Coordinates of C-alpha atoms in Angstrom, one line a residue:
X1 CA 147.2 109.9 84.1
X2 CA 150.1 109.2 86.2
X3 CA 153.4 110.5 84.3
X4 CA 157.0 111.0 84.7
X5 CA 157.2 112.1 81.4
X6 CA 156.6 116.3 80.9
X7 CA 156.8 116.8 77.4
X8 CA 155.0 118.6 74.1
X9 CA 154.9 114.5 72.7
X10 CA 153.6 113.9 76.0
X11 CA 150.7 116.5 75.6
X12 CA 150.0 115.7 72.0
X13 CA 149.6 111.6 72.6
X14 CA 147.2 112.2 75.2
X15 CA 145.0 114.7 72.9
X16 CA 145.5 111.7 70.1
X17 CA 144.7 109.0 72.2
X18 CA 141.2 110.9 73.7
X19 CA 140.0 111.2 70.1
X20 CA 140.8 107.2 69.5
X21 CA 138.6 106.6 72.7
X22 CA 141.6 105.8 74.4
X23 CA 143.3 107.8 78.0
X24 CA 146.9 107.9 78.7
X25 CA 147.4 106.4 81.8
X26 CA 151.5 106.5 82.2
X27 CA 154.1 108.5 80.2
X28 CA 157.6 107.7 81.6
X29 CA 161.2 107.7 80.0
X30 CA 162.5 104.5 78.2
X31 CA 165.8 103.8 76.5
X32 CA 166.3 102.5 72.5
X33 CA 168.8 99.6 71.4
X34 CA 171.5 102.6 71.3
X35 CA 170.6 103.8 75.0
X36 CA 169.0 106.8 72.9
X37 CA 165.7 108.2 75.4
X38 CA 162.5 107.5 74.4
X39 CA 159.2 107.9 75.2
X40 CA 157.2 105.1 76.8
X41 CA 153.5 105.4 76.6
X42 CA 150.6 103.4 78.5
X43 CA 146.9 103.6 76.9
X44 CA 144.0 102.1 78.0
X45 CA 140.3 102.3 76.7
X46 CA 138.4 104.7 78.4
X47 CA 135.8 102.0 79.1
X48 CA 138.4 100.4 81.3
X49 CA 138.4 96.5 80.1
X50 CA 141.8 96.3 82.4
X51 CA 143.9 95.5 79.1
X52 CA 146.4 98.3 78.0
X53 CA 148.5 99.0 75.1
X54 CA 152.4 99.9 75.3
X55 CA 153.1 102.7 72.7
X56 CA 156.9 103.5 72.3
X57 CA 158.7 106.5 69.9
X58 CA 161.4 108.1 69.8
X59 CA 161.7 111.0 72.3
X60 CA 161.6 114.3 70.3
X61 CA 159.4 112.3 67.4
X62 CA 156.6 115.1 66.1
X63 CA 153.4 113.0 64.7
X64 CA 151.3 116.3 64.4
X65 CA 153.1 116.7 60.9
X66 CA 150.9 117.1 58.2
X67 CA 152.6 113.6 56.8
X68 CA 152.7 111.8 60.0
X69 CA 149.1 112.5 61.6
X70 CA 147.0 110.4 59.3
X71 CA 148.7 107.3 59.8
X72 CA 149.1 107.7 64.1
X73 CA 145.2 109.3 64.0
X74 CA 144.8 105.6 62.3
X75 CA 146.9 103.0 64.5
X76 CA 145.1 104.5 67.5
X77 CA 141.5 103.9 66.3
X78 CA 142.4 100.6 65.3
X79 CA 144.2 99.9 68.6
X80 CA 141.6 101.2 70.5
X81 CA 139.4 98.3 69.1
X82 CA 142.0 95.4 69.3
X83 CA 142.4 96.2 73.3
X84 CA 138.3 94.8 73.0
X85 CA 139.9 91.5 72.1
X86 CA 141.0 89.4 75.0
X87 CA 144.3 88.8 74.2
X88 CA 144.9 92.1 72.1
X89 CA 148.9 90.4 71.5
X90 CA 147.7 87.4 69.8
X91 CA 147.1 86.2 66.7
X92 CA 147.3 83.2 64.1
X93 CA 149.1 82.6 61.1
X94 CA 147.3 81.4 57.7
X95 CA 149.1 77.9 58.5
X96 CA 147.0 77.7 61.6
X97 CA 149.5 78.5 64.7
X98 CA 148.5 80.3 67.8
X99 CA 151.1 83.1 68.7
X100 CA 151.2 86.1 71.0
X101 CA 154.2 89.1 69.4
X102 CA 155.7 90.9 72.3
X103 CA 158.8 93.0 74.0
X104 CA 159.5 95.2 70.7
X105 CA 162.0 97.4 71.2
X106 CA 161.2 100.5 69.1
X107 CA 162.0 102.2 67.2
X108 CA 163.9 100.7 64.4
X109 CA 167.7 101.0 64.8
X110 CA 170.5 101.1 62.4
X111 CA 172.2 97.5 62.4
X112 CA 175.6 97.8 64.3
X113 CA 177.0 94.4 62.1
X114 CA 177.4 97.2 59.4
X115 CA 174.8 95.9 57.3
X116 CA 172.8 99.1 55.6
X117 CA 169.5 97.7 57.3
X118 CA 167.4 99.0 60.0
X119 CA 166.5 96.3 63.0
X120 CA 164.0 96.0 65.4
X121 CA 164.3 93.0 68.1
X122 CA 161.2 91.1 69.7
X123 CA 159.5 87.7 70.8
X124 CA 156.9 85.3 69.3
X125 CA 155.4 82.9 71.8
X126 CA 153.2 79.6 71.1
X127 CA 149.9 80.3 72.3
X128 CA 148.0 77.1 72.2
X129 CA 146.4 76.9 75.8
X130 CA 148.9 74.7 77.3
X131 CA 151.5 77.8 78.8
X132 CA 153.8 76.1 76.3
X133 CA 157.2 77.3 76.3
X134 CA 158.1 77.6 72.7
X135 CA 159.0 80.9 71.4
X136 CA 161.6 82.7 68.9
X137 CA 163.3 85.9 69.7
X138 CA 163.8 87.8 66.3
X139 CA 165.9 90.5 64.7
X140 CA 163.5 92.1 62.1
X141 CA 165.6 93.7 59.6
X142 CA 164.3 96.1 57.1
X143 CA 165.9 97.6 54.0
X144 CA 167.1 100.6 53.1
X145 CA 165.5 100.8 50.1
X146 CA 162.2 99.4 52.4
X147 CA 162.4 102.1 54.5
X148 CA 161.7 105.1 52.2
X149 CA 158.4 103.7 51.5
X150 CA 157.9 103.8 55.7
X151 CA 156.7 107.4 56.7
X152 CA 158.5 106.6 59.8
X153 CA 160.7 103.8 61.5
X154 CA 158.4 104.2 64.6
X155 CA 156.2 101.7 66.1
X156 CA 152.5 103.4 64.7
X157 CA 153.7 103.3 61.0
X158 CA 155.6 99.8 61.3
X159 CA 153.8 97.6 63.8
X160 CA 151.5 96.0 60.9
X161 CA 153.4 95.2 58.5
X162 CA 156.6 93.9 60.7
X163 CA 153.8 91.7 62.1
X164 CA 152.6 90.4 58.9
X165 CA 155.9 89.8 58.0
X166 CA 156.6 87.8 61.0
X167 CA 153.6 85.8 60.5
X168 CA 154.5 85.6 56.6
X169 CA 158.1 84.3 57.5
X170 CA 156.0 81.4 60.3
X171 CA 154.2 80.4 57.4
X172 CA 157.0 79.6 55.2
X173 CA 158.5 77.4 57.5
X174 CA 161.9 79.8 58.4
X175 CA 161.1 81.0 61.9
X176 CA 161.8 77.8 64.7
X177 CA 159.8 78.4 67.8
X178 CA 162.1 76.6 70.5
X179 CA 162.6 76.9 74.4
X180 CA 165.8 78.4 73.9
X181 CA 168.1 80.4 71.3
X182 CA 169.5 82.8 69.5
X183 CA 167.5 85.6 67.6
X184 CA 166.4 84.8 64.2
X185 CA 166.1 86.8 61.2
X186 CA 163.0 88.6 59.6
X187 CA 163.7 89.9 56.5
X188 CA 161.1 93.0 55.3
X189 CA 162.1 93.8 52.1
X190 CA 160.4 95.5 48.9
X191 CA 158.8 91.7 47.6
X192 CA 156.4 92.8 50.4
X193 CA 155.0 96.0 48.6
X194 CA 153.8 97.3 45.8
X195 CA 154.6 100.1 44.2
X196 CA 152.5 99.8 41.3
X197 CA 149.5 99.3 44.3
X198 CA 150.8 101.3 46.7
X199 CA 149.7 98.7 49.2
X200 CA 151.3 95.7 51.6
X201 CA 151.3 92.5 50.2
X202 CA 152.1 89.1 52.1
X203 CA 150.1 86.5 50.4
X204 CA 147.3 85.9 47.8
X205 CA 144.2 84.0 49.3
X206 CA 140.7 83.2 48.3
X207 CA 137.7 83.5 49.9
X208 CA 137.9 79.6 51.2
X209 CA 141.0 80.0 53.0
X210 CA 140.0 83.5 54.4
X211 CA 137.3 81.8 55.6
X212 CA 139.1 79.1 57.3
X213 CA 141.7 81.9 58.6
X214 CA 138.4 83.1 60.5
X215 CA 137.4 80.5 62.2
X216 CA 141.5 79.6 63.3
X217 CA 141.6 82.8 64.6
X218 CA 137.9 82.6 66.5
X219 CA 138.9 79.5 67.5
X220 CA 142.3 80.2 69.4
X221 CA 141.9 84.0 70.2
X222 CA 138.5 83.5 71.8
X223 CA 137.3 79.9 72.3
X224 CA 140.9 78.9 74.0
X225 CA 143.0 81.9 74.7
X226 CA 139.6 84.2 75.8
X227 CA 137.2 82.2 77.5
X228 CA 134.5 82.7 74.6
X229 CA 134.5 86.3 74.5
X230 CA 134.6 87.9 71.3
X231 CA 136.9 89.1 69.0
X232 CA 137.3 91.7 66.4
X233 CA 137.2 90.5 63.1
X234 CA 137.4 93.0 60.9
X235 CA 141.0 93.9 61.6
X236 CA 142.8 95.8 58.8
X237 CA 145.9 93.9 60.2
X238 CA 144.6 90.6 59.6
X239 CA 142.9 92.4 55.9
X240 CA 146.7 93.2 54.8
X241 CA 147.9 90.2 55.9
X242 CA 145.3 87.7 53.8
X243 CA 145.1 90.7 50.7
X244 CA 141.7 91.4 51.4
X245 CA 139.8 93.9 52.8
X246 CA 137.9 94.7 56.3
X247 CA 134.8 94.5 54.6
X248 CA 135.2 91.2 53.0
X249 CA 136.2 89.7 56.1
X250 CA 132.8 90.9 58.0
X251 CA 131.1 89.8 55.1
X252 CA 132.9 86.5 55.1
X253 CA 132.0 86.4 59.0
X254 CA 128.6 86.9 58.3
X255 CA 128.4 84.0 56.2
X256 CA 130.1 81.9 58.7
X257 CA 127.2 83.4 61.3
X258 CA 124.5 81.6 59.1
X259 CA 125.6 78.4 59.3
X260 CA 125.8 78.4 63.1
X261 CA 130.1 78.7 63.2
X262 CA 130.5 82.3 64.8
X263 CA 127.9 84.3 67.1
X264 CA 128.6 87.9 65.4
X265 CA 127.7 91.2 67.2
X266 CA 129.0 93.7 64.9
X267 CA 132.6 93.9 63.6
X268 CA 133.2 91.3 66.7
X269 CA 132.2 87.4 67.2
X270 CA 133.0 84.8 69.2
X271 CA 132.9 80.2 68.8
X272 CA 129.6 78.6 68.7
X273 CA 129.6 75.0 69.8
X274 CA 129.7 73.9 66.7
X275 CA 132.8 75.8 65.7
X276 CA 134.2 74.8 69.5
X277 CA 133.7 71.2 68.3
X278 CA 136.5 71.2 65.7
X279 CA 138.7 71.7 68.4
X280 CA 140.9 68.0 67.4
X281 CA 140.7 69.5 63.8
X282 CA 142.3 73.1 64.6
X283 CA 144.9 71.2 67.0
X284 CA 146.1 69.4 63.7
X285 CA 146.7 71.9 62.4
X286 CA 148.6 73.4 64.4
X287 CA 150.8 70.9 65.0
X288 CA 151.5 70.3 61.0
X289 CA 152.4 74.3 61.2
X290 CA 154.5 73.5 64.1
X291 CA 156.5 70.6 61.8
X292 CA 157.0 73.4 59.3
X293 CA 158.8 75.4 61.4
X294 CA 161.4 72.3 62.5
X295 CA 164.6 71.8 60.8
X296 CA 164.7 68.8 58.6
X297 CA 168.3 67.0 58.0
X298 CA 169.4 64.8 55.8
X299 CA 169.0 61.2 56.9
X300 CA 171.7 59.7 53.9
X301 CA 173.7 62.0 55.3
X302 CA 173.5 61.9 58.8
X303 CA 173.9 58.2 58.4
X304 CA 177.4 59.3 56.5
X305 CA 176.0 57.6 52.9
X306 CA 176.7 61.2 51.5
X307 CA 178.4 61.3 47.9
X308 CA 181.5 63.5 48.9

């Protein structure tokens, strides 16, 4: 590990992040929205695939709390399988578009408009193969009232679901990916959670279109953005995000498998031919989910027919 960074958080992320199967390889000092220190942490798997994972929390933040330790003990393990992916950024939205989330500045801050929200800035970028240069800076804001169901505003207990609801907010058509712009808004509020459940919820699928989120995401993750290697697919990201579960989705993948759509090793699989063959199919797609995210105008009115 090489490190600029002495400190107890130091010590404890590089205990965590050996238990995940991970090593720390940098620690050094980073700066919030404020200008407030934090702590900026580089992990890598200890099988060294090259691909690393930025971690970022607040300087003096303790995850060793009773509270707190479950949830961090968690994100690693699952982070620790992700960096196996290719593009360990990326992923695709139910409506079928290619996108890589990147340059969060964490931790969550209070909004300095003097709205009683917390925000958290970052970057969606088109990932379809073609270095396109579409993307969308946004200004995820989460409630008050959202917040006390979030053990912490830190990036390990609010990466998933910020990314869901980023994805979520794609899908409905209110995010425009653009070469250039202003930030955009990403609401996370309490229609995203349950309390009855005590669980995320973005959107209600069925087993069809879980199945056709699977091969989108084999499809662009592996067969265009990873030169065929595989995937994970059992993500509990991608789980929350469709409603399901990790096991349904293997199980779903499996199924896949047998009819010659996915070559499956385990929780991980990459495109067969057959799958790669849809290629013009998956590119539709796409592009119709692009469309959504466009403004539309008012033609009678641009024409200046409107009824004043």
């Amino acid at each position: 590990m090489t490190a600029s960074l002495k400190t107890a958080l130091a010590d404890s992320m590089q205990i965590a992040a050996a238990k995940a199967g991970l090593q720390l390889i940098s620690a050094i000092e980073g700066q919030d929205f404020h200008g407030h220190p934090t702590a900026v942490f580089e992990l890598a798997p200890v099988s060294g695939s090259g691909r690393t994972l930025r971690l970022e929390l607040s300087e003096h933040f303790d995850f060793n709390k009773p509270e707190l330790l479950p949830a961090m003990t968690a994100h690693l393990a699952e982070e620790a399988k992700r960096l196996r992916n290719p593009r360990p950024d990326a992923y695709v939205t139910l409506e079928g578009l290619p996108v890589s989330l990147k340059n969060f500045r964490w931790p969550f801050h209070r909004s300095t408009s003097g709205a009683d929200t917390y925000i958290v800035h970052g970057e969606i970028h088109l990932e379809d193969g073609t270095k396109s240069p579409l993307h969308a800076k946004v200004s995820a804001s989460m409630t008050v009232t959202f917040a006390e169901i979030v053990p912490a505003p830190e990036q390990p207990y609010a990466e998933t679901f910020l990314y869901n609801a980023v994805r979520k907010t794609l899908d409905q058509g209110q995010l425009e990916l653009v070469k250039s712009g202003n930030r955009q808004p990403v609401p996370v509020t309490t229609r995203y959670y349950s309390r009855w459940q005590k669980k995320f919820i973005f959107t209600e699928t069925d087993d069809a279109a879980r199945l056709e989120y699977l091969l989108l995401k084999t499809y662009w993750l592996s067969g265009v953005m990873g030169g065929n290697q595989p995937i994970w697919i059992a993500d509990p990201r991608d789980a929350q995000y469709l409603n399901t579960t990790e096991a349904d989705l293997l199980r779903m993948a499996t199924d896949e498998a047998g009819q010659g759509l996915l070559a499956l090793t385990g929780e991980y699989a990459a495109p067969t031919p057959l799958l790669l063959a849809r290629a013009d199919q998956f590119r539709e797609r796409m592009d119709k989910a692009l469309a959504i995210t466009k403004p539309t105008f008012n033609e009678e009115m641009r024409a200046g027919h409107a009824n004043m």
